[in-house]
XYZ file of C-alpha atoms in Angstrom:
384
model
C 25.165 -15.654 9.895
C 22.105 -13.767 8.664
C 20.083 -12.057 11.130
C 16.668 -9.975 11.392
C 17.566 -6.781 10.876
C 16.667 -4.122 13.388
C 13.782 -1.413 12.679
C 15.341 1.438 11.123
C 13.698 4.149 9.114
C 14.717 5.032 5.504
C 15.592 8.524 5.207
C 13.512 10.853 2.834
C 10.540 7.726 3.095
C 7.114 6.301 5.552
C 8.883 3.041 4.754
C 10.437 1.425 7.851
C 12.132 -2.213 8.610
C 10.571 -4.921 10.692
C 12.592 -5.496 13.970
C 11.171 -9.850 13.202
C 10.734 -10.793 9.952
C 9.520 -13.824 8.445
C 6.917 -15.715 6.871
C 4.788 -17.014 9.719
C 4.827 -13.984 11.972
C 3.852 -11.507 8.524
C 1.348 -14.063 7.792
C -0.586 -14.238 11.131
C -0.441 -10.423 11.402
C -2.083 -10.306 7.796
C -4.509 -12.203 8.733
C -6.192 -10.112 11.285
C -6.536 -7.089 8.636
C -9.952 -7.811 7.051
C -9.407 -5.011 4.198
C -6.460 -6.621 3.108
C -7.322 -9.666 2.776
C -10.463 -8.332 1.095
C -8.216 -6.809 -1.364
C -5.941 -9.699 -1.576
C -9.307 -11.406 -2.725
C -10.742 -8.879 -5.037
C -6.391 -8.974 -6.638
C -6.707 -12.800 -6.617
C -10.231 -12.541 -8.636
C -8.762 -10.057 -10.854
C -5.422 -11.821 -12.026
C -7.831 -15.019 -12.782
C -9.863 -12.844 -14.761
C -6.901 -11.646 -16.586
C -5.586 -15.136 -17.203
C -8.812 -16.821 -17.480
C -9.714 -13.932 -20.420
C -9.068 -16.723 -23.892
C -11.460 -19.165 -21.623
C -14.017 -16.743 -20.408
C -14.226 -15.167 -23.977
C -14.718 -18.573 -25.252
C -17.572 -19.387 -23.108
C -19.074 -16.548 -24.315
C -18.530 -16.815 -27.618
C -17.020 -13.602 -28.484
C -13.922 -12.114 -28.947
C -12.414 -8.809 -28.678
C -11.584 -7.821 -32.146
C -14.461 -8.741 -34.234
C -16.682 -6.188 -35.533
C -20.450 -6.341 -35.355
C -22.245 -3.168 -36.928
C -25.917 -5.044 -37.317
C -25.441 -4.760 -33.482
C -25.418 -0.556 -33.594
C -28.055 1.659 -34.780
C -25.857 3.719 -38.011
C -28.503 6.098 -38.188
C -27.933 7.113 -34.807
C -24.196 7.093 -35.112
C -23.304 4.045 -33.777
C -25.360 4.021 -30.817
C -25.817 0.166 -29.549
C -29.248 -1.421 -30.467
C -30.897 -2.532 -27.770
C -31.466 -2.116 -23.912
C -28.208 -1.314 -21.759
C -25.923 -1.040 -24.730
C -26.923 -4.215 -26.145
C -26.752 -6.559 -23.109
C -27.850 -9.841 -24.638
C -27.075 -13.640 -23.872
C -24.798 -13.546 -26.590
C -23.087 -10.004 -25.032
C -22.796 -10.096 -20.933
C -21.657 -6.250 -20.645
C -23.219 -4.988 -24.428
C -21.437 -3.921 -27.210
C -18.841 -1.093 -28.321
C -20.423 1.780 -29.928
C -19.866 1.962 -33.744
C -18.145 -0.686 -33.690
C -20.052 -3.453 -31.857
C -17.322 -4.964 -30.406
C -17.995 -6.950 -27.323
C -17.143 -5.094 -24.029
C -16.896 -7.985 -21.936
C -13.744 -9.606 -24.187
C -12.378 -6.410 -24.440
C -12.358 -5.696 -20.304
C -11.242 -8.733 -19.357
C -8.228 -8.739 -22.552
C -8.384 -5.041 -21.281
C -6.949 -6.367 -17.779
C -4.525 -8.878 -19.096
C -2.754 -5.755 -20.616
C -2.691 -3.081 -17.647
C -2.106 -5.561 -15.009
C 0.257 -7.159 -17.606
C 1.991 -3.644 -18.289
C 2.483 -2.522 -14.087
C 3.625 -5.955 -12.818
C 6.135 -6.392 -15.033
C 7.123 -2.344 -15.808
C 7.210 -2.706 -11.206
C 9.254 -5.916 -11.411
C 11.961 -4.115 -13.620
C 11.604 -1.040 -11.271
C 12.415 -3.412 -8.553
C 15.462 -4.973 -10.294
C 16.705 -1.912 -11.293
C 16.674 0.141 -8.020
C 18.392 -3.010 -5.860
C 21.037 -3.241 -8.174
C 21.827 0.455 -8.235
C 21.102 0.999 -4.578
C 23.130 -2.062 -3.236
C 25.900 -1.186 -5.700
C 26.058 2.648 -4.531
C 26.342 1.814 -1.059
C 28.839 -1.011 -1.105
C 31.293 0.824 -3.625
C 33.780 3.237 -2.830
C 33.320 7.056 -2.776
C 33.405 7.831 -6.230
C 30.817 5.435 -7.170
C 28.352 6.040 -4.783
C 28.954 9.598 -6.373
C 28.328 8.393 -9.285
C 25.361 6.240 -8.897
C 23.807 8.936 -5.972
C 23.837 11.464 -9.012
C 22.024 9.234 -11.227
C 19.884 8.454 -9.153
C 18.765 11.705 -8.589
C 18.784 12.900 -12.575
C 15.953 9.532 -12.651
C 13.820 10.676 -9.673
C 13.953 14.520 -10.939
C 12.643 13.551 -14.808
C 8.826 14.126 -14.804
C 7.489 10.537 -15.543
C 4.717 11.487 -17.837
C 6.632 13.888 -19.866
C 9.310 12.011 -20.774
C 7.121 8.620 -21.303
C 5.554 10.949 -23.551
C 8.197 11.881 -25.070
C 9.401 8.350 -26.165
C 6.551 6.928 -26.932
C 5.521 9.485 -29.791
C 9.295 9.208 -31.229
C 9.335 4.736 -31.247
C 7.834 3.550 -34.754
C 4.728 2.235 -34.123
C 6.125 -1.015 -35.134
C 7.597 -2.309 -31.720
C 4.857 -3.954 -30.089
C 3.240 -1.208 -27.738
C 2.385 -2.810 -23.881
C 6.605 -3.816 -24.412
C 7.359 -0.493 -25.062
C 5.159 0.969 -22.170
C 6.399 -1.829 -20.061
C 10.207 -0.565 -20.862
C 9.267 2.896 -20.476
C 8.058 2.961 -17.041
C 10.129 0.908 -15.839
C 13.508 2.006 -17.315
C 12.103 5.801 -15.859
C 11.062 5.467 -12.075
C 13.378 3.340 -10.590
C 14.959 6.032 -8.947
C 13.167 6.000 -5.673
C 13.762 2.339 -4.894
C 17.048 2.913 -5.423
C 17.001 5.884 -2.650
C 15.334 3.390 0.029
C 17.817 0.397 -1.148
C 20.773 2.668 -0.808
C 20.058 4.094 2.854
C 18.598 0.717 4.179
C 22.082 -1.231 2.786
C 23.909 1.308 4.892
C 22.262 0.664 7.631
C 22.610 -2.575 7.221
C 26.482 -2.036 6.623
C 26.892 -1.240 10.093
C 25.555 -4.548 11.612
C 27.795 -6.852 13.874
C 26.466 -9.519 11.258
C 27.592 -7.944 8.171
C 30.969 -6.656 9.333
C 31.609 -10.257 10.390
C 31.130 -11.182 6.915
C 33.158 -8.894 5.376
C 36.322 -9.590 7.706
C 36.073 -13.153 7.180
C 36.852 -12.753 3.170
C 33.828 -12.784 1.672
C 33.118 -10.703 -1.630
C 30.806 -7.721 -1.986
C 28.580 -9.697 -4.058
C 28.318 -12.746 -1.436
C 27.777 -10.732 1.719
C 25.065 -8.410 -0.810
C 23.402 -11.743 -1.407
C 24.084 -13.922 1.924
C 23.347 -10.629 4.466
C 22.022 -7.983 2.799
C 19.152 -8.974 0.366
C 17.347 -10.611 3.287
C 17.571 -7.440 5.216
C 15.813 -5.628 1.832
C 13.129 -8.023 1.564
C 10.918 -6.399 3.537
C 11.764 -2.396 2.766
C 11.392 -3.693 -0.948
C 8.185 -5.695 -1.187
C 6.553 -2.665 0.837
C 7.347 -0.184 -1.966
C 6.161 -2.944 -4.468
C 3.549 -3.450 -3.600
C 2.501 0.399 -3.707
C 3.982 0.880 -6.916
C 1.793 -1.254 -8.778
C -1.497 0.471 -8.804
C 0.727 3.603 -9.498
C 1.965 1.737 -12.875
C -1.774 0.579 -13.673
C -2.557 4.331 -13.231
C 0.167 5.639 -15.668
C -0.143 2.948 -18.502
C -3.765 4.322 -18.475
C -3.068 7.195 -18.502
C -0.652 6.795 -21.681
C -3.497 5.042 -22.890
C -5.808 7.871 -22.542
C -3.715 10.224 -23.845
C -3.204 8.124 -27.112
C 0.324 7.467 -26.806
C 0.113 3.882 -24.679
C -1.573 0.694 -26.090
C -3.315 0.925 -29.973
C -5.658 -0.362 -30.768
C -7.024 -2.959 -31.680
C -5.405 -4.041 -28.300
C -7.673 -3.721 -26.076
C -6.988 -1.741 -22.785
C -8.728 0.362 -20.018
C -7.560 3.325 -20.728
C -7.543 2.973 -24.128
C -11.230 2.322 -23.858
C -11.456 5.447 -22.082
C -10.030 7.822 -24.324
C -13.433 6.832 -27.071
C -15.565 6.372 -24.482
C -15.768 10.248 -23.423
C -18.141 11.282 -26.254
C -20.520 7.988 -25.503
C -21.132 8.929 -21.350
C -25.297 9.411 -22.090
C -25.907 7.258 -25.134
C -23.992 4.511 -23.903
C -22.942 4.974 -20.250
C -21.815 1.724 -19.594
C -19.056 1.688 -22.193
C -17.254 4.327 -19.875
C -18.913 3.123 -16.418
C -17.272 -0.199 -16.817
C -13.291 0.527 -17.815
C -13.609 3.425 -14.980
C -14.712 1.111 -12.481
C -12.654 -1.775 -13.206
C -9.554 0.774 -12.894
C -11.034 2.131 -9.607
C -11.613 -1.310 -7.876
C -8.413 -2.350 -9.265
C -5.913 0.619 -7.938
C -8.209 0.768 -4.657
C -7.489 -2.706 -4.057
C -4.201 -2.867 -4.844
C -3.642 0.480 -2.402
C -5.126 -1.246 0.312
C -3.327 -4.342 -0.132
C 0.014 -2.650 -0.025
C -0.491 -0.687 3.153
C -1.861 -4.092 4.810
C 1.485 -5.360 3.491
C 3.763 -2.924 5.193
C 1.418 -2.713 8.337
C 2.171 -6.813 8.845
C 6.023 -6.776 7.971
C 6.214 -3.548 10.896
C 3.859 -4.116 13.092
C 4.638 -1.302 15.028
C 3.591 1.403 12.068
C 0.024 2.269 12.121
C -2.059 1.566 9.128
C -2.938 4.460 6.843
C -6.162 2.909 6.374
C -8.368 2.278 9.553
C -10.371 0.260 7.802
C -11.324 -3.129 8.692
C -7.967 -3.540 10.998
C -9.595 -3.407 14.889
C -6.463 -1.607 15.728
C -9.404 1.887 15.777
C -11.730 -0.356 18.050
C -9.193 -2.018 19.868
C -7.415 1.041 20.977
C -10.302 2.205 22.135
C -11.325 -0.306 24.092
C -8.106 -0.449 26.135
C -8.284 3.332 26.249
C -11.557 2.983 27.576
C -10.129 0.467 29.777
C -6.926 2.509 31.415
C -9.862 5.355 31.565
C -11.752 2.884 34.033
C -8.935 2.337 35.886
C -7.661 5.548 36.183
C -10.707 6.275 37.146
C -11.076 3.477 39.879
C -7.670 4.411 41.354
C -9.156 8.023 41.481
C -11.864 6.867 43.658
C -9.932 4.872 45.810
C -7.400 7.849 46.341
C -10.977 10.313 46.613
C -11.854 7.460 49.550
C -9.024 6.691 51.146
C -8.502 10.793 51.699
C -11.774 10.769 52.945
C -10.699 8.330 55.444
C -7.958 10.358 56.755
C -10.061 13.537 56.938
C -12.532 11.657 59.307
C -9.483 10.001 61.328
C -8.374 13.050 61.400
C -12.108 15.138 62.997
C -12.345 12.189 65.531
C -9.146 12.728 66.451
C -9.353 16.201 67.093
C -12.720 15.631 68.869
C -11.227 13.199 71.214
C -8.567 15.467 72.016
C -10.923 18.145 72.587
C -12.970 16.845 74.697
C -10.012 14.844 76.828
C -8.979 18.622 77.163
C -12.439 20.059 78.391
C -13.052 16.888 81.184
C -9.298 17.657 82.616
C -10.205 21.819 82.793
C -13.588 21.028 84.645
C -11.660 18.966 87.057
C -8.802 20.968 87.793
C -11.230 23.871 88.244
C -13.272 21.634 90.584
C -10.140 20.666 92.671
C -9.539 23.875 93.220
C -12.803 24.861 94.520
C -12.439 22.460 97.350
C -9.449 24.022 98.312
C -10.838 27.175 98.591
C -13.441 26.185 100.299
C-alpha cells in the first residue's frame, strides 16, 4: 500500500519532497554531482581517520596524552624545538607547545570526538523531532496543541546560551563529549520536528494513507507502514545539513571552555590554547582550523548534493561541479539558435512575399499600360 509521495513543500523550510524516491534513481542522480561525491570522499577519508586514530597513532608511535618537554624550548616559553614546530620522523605534524604533545594523535583523536559528538548529538535530533512531529500530527487537537507549543518553546531557546548554561552547572564528573552529545541534541530538535509535523500532514491527506486508516490499522502501524517512508527523504535532507552545524557548535563549546576537557583531545579545544601560539607556532592553530574548515565545507556540500538528488527538480545551492550551470547554458544557447533560425526563416519567407508581392504589382501595371495604348490606338483609327 505504500506509495511515493508527491512533491510538496514544507512550510516555514527550502526542504521539499521527491515526487520518485528510491535508492537507484537518488543514486544515479548523485552520481553526476562531482562536488558531492568529492565531499562524500573527503567524509569517507575523514571517518577512517577518526576510526583508524588507535592504529595510525600506533604507527607513529605516539600518543595523545603523553608529555614531552625535552621537545620545547622552556626558555622560550614552551616554544617547540625545532623546524615547523618540531616536525620530525618521530612527530608527522610537530609537537604541542609547552607541552610537547604530539599534534598528529591529538587531530586525528581530535576528530574521533567532534565527528563523534555531531553524529550522534544529529542522530538524537533526528529521533527526537520524528517522534514529536509524527505524534503532533496524528493526535487529536489538544495534543498537537500541546506538542506544537513545545515545539516552539525548543526552537525559540538560543542554543548556545542555554548549552552554556548546562554545561557550567553538570559536575565535571560526567564524562564531557556525553554531556555535549545530550546537550545538543536534547536542545535543537525543534526544527525537525516543524518539517516532520507539516510533511505527516500532508501525507495525511493521501488516497494511500486514508486507505490505511479505514481498513483498521493503528496510528502507530500506518506511522510506520505509510508514513515513515514518505519522511525518509524530508529527514535525511535536514540530516545531513545538521551535522556540520553540530561539529560547529561542539567547537565552539570547546572554544569557549565549557565543551570537551582536556586531556581529551578536540578541535576546538585545541583552539581555545592555540590563540596565543599563531606566530611562534602557527601550525598548532593552522591545523585544528583547517581540519574544521574542510570538515564542515565538506559536509555542507554533501548535504545540498543530497537534497539536490532526492528532488531533482530543486536547484543546487552550490553550482559547483554539478553541469546543471553549463548544461543550461548550452541548451539556452541552443533554443537561442533556434529562435534565432526560425527568425530568419520568418525574416526570409517575408521577404518572399514582399517580392511576390512588387512582381505582382509590376505585372499588373504594365498589363494595365499595354491595354491603355491599345484602346487609345483603336480609337485613332476610328477617327481617322
Amino acid at each position: 500500500m505504500s506509495e511515493a509521495a508527491p512533491a510538496a513543500g514544507t512550510a516555514g523550510t527550502d526542504i521539499t519532497v521527491p515526487a520518485v524516491s528510491g535508492a537507484r534513481p537518488f543514486w544515479r542522480r548523485l552520481r553526476t554531482q562531482r562536488a558531492a561525491l568529492v565531499a562524500a570522499v573527503v567524509v569517507a577519508l575523514l571517518v577512517l581517520v577518526a576510526l583508524g586514530a588507535p592504529l595510525l597513532t600506533a604507527i607513529e608511535g605516539q600518543d595523545p596524552t603523553t608529555y614531552h618537554p625535552s621537545l620545547v624550548d622552556s626558555a622560550r616559553g614552551g616554544v617547540p624545538v625545532g623546524a615547523f614546530g618540531g616536525i620530525s620522523g618521530d612527530h608527522w605534524l610537530g609537537v604541542e607547545p609547552q607541552t610537547g604533545r604530539d599534534l598528529f594523535a591529538r587531530l586525528v583523536y581530535g576528530a574521533r570526538v567532534s565527528l563523534g559528538v555531531a553524529l550522534t548529538a544529529t542522530l538524537l535530533q533526528i529521533l527526537l523531532g520524528v517522534a514529536v512531529g509524527v505524534a503532533s500530527a496524528l493526535g487529536n487537537r489538544w495534543v498537537d496543541q500541546l506538542l506544537s507549543r513545545a515545539t516552539d518553546i525548543i526552537v525559540a531557546m538560543p542554543l548556545m546560551i542555554m548549552a552554556l548554561a548546562l554545561l557550567a552547572i553538570v559536575p565535571s564528573t560526567f564524562p564531557r563529549p556525553v554531556l555535549v552529545t545530550l546537550v545538543i541534541g536534547l536542545i535543537a530538535w525543534g526544527s525537525i520536528a516543524k518539517i516532520v509535523r507539516a510533511q505527516t500532514l500532508t501525507l495525511k491527506g493521501l488516497d494511500h494513507v486514508a486507505a490505511a486508516r479505514l481498513s483498521g490499522w493503528g496510528a502507530w502501524h500506518v506511522a510506520r507502514r505509510e508514513l515513515l517512508p514518505g519522511l525518509a527523504a524530508p529527514v535525511i535532507t535536514y540530516a545531513a545539513l545538521l551535522v556540520p552545524t553540530n561539529i560547529t557548535v561542539e567547537a565552539a563549546l570547546s572554544f569557549l571552555g565549557v565543551g570537551v576537557k582536556p586531556p581529551t583531545p578536540s578541535w576546538g579545544q585545541m583552539l581555545t590554547s592555540a590563540d596565543v601560539w599563531y606566530e611562534a607556532a602557527p601550525q598548532y592553530l593552522l591545523l585544528p582550523a583547517g581540519a574544521l574548515f574542510v570538515t564542515v565545507l565538506a559536509l555542507t556540500v554533501l548535504g545540498d548534493g543530497v537534497r539536490t538528488a532526492l528532488d531533482p527538480r530543486a536547484a543546487s545551492r552550490l553550482r559547483v561541479g554539478t553541469g546543471r550551470g553549463r548544461g543550461s547554458r548550452k541548451k539556452a544557447s541552443g533554443l537561442a539558435g533556434e529562435a534565432s533560425g526560425f527568425a530568419g526563416d520568418a525574416s526570409g519567407s517575408r521577404g518572399d512575399a514582399s517580392g511576390f508581392r512588387v512582381k505582382a504589382q509590376t505585372d499588373a501595371q504594365a498589363k494595365t499600360d499595354v491595354k491603355a495604348e491599345k484602346d487609345a490606338q483603336a480609337k485613332k483609327e476610328e477617327t481617322a
